[in-house]
Amino acid sequence: MTTALAGAPWWQRGVVYQIYPLSFQDGNGDGIGDLAGIRSRLDHLVDLGADAIWLSPIHPSPMHDHGYDVADYEDVHPRFGTLAEFDAFVEAVHGRGLKLVLDLVANHTSHLHPWFVESRSSRDNPKRDWYIWRDPAPGGGPPNNWVSYFGSAWTLDELSGQYYFHQFRAEQPEVNYRNPDVAAAYRDIMRFWLRRGVDGFRADVIALMSKDDRFLDEPDDPAYVATEMAPYFSRIHLYTRDQPAVHEIIRGMRRTLDEFPDRVLIGELDPTEHLMEFYGAGDECHLPFNFKLILEPWDPVVHRRLIDEYDAALPAGAWPNWVIGNHDRDRFVDRFGRRQGRVAQMLVLTLRGTPIYYYGDEIGMPNGAVPPDAWSRIPEIDPPDPKRNRAESPRTPMQWTAGPNAGFCPPGVVPWMPIAAGHETINVEVETRDPTSVLSLVRRLIELRRTSPALAVGAYRSIDPGADGLLAYERRLADDRFLVVLNYLDEPLEVALPGLDGRWTVALSTELDRPDEPADRPLRLRANEGVILRAAPVAT
Ligand code: GLC
């Protein structure tokens, strides 16, 4: 069994921890997170039991989209450090036994990237074709009805009289993969970082990388509500997402990655019925993001269905993953309520599949409120767009201590974003001292996962819980067996699970107070409690 664990690649057995570099730790006293800061906090990741860090973009950028608008793929934003500091950072990360995954934003660049500066300089510039340029519609106006998150997906470039295409901000022009030089350029960028020791990439918006070249109008989406949703959702994206050609682009990325041993390709894609296609035939993403737990209601019946369906739909040999938070979504304690917070932790850390874990979730960090004037503190960072980022943000500084600025930056310095309310109790220092805290629970969960092959890489079997409000499943590898039983209700429950005999004991409760208690029949669960039961090995 231990062999099964040792034999699995690191990205299957481990926990991937997302760091939002602006907000993790300020190392130079300017109120903004940076590499030096992250480096000083590596102990926290080791103590937590994380296996890999995924860093949101760290490259030079005008920051119109917090770094998802890259102006130079082969350097580090001066706010975050230098290339030399990055090299030392990789060494420090590896020295702690951790892996490092970078964000690869390869659907668009910044409008300040030299490729785009050249491309827009004239119609016959050699890089013109690196982006998507079209003439105005006959009679004027954008070439077709395609939309971005913010309005039309086309921006007129006065100089040449043509429009360029972007599904995010106008400062994020999209590249044209029909020109093979574009894919080749991104492959070189990947090699640049892989040679520096990076262990893989999280590729941004991969479903969008190819667009149909007939440029036909897209149909309106009847489910669109203009007052609540970004313009992007006003159309059914028949021609701008999930196009067959994206798979060739991803296969190309994967081939490049595979030139280096033991690396990972994680793909970010919005919910799509085509999710499983992004595994390819084992030649595309190792882990195409699974956002189902984020998007669907917090309900055990829904969860059982979606977990079972996801498990059943996985192509042969494909490895699952579960995401419960990221920088684009509300913190899960805000989404599903703090009461269920511990159950959510137990769920994501005991399902079959790599947990992709967002910084701060391990202490139960909430969204922070962001007054509009707080955004002006870094001149180059745009204020949030009200349609996409609300006044509550999941990107506030990590809460390390109960002290000033939560230990994120020195006292007296104004952090780039205000610290979320409640940091006096919700922080790493206080929670480390409290053996019943959320952080203590998460450490125990990850420890159990790391030391139990069945939980890390074993099979999953759905169990009919026989009662409302419950989710139950088995994780098993040979004789190593666990039952996970989660109470989604705010009231106690008694459960008569089939097969629960005297061999089972409580390996962990979300309340951390039932160590090795025999799992009596019926099993009693308190309100909002989850338990992991372990079967004693059968005597031979
Ligand atoms: C992804 C990122 C998001 C960014 C967008 C455009 O969805 O997670 O933050 O705005 O891509 O790059």
mmCIF file with all atom_site columns, N, CA and C and ligand atoms in Angstrom, residues 65 68 105 108 168 172 202 204-205 268 270 327-328 388 395, ligand 1:
data_model
loop_
_atom_site.group_PDB
_atom_site.id
_atom_site.type_symbol
_atom_site.label_atom_id
_atom_site.label_alt_id
_atom_site.label_comp_id
_atom_site.label_asym_id
_atom_site.label_entity_id
_atom_site.label_seq_id
_atom_site.pdbx_PDB_ins_code
_atom_site.Cartn_x
_atom_site.Cartn_y
_atom_site.Cartn_z
_atom_site.occupancy
_atom_site.B_iso_or_equiv
_atom_site.pdbx_formal_charge
_atom_site.auth_seq_id
_atom_site.auth_comp_id
_atom_site.auth_asym_id
_atom_site.auth_atom_id
_atom_site.pdbx_PDB_model_num
ATOM   1  N N  . ASP A 1 65  ? -5.356  43.463 -14.767 1.00 0.00 ? 65  ASP A N  1
ATOM   2  C CA . ASP A 1 65  ? -6.092  42.305 -14.248 1.00 0.00 ? 65  ASP A CA 1
ATOM   3  C C  . ASP A 1 65  ? -5.191  41.563 -13.261 1.00 0.00 ? 65  ASP A C  1
ATOM   4  N N  . TYR A 1 68  ? -2.831  39.026 -14.606 1.00 0.00 ? 68  TYR A N  1
ATOM   5  C CA . TYR A 1 68  ? -3.300  38.152 -15.692 1.00 0.00 ? 68  TYR A CA 1
ATOM   6  C C  . TYR A 1 68  ? -3.240  38.896 -17.027 1.00 0.00 ? 68  TYR A C  1
ATOM   7  N N  . VAL A 1 105 ? -0.421  32.333 -18.637 1.00 0.00 ? 105 VAL A N  1
ATOM   8  C CA . VAL A 1 105 ? -1.553  33.044 -19.252 1.00 0.00 ? 105 VAL A CA 1
ATOM   9  C C  . VAL A 1 105 ? -1.255  33.128 -20.741 1.00 0.00 ? 105 VAL A C  1
ATOM   10 N N  . HIS A 1 108 ? -4.015  35.369 -23.837 1.00 0.00 ? 108 HIS A N  1
ATOM   11 C CA . HIS A 1 108 ? -3.909  36.804 -24.116 1.00 0.00 ? 108 HIS A CA 1
ATOM   12 C C  . HIS A 1 108 ? -2.643  37.337 -23.466 1.00 0.00 ? 108 HIS A C  1
ATOM   13 N N  . PHE A 1 168 ? -11.588 39.529 -22.193 1.00 0.00 ? 168 PHE A N  1
ATOM   14 C CA . PHE A 1 168 ? -11.487 40.160 -20.874 1.00 0.00 ? 168 PHE A CA 1
ATOM   15 C C  . PHE A 1 168 ? -11.371 41.660 -21.122 1.00 0.00 ? 168 PHE A C  1
ATOM   16 N N  . GLN A 1 172 ? -6.192  43.318 -22.572 1.00 0.00 ? 172 GLN A N  1
ATOM   17 C CA . GLN A 1 172 ? -5.794  41.905 -22.654 1.00 0.00 ? 172 GLN A CA 1
ATOM   18 C C  . GLN A 1 172 ? -6.112  41.335 -24.051 1.00 0.00 ? 172 GLN A C  1
ATOM   19 N N  . ARG A 1 202 ? -0.153  26.130 -14.352 1.00 0.00 ? 202 ARG A N  1
ATOM   20 C CA . ARG A 1 202 ? -1.622  26.202 -14.324 1.00 0.00 ? 202 ARG A CA 1
ATOM   21 C C  . ARG A 1 202 ? -1.953  27.110 -15.490 1.00 0.00 ? 202 ARG A C  1
ATOM   22 N N  . ASP A 1 204 ? -4.095  29.263 -17.945 1.00 0.00 ? 204 ASP A N  1
ATOM   23 C CA . ASP A 1 204 ? -5.284  30.112 -17.771 1.00 0.00 ? 204 ASP A CA 1
ATOM   24 C C  . ASP A 1 204 ? -6.276  29.915 -18.929 1.00 0.00 ? 204 ASP A C  1
ATOM   25 N N  . VAL A 1 205 ? -7.547  29.962 -18.610 1.00 0.00 ? 205 VAL A N  1
ATOM   26 C CA . VAL A 1 205 ? -8.668  29.939 -19.582 1.00 0.00 ? 205 VAL A CA 1
ATOM   27 C C  . VAL A 1 205 ? -8.400  29.110 -20.853 1.00 0.00 ? 205 VAL A C  1
ATOM   28 N N  . GLU A 1 268 ? -7.044  25.609 -16.420 1.00 0.00 ? 268 GLU A N  1
ATOM   29 C CA . GLU A 1 268 ? -8.187  26.336 -15.856 1.00 0.00 ? 268 GLU A CA 1
ATOM   30 C C  . GLU A 1 268 ? -9.260  26.489 -16.920 1.00 0.00 ? 268 GLU A C  1
ATOM   31 N N  . ASP A 1 270 ? -13.616 27.367 -17.248 1.00 0.00 ? 270 ASP A N  1
ATOM   32 C CA . ASP A 1 270 ? -14.907 27.618 -16.641 1.00 0.00 ? 270 ASP A CA 1
ATOM   33 C C  . ASP A 1 270 ? -15.743 26.365 -16.787 1.00 0.00 ? 270 ASP A C  1
ATOM   34 N N  . HIS A 1 327 ? -9.100  32.722 -6.354  1.00 0.00 ? 327 HIS A N  1
ATOM   35 C CA . HIS A 1 327 ? -9.133  34.180 -6.284  1.00 0.00 ? 327 HIS A CA 1
ATOM   36 C C  . HIS A 1 327 ? -10.313 34.787 -7.033  1.00 0.00 ? 327 HIS A C  1
ATOM   37 N N  . ASP A 1 328 ? -11.023 33.984 -7.816  1.00 0.00 ? 328 ASP A N  1
ATOM   38 C CA . ASP A 1 328 ? -12.153 34.501 -8.596  1.00 0.00 ? 328 ASP A CA 1
ATOM   39 C C  . ASP A 1 328 ? -13.507 34.273 -7.921  1.00 0.00 ? 328 ASP A C  1
ATOM   40 N N  . ARG A 1 388 ? -17.635 42.014 -12.171 1.00 0.00 ? 388 ARG A N  1
ATOM   41 C CA . ARG A 1 388 ? -16.876 40.776 -11.946 1.00 0.00 ? 388 ARG A CA 1
ATOM   42 C C  . ARG A 1 388 ? -16.425 40.645 -10.510 1.00 0.00 ? 388 ARG A C  1
ATOM   43 N N  . ARG A 1 395 ? -9.438  38.159 -2.044  1.00 0.00 ? 395 ARG A N  1
ATOM   44 C CA . ARG A 1 395 ? -8.009  38.352 -2.313  1.00 0.00 ? 395 ARG A CA 1
ATOM   45 C C  . ARG A 1 395 ? -7.314  39.192 -1.245  1.00 0.00 ? 395 ARG A C  1
HETATM 46 C C1 . GLC B 2 .   ? -8.776  33.435 -15.221 1.00 0.00 ? 1   GLC B C1 1
HETATM 47 C C2 . GLC B 2 .   ? -8.220  34.017 -13.958 1.00 0.00 ? 1   GLC B C2 1
HETATM 48 C C3 . GLC B 2 .   ? -8.861  35.354 -13.746 1.00 0.00 ? 1   GLC B C3 1
HETATM 49 C C4 . GLC B 2 .   ? -8.489  36.249 -14.908 1.00 0.00 ? 1   GLC B C4 1
HETATM 50 C C5 . GLC B 2 .   ? -8.878  35.597 -16.232 1.00 0.00 ? 1   GLC B C5 1
HETATM 51 C C6 . GLC B 2 .   ? -8.241  36.297 -17.395 1.00 0.00 ? 1   GLC B C6 1
HETATM 52 O O1 . GLC B 2 .   ? -10.129 33.208 -15.149 1.00 0.00 ? 1   GLC B O1 1
HETATM 53 O O2 . GLC B 2 .   ? -8.421  33.126 -12.886 1.00 0.00 ? 1   GLC B O2 1
HETATM 54 O O3 . GLC B 2 .   ? -8.481  35.924 -12.529 1.00 0.00 ? 1   GLC B O3 1
HETATM 55 O O4 . GLC B 2 .   ? -9.144  37.462 -14.794 1.00 0.00 ? 1   GLC B O4 1
HETATM 56 O O5 . GLC B 2 .   ? -8.460  34.259 -16.287 1.00 0.00 ? 1   GLC B O5 1
HETATM 57 O O6 . GLC B 2 .   ? -6.863  36.040 -17.439 1.00 0.00 ? 1   GLC B O6 1
#
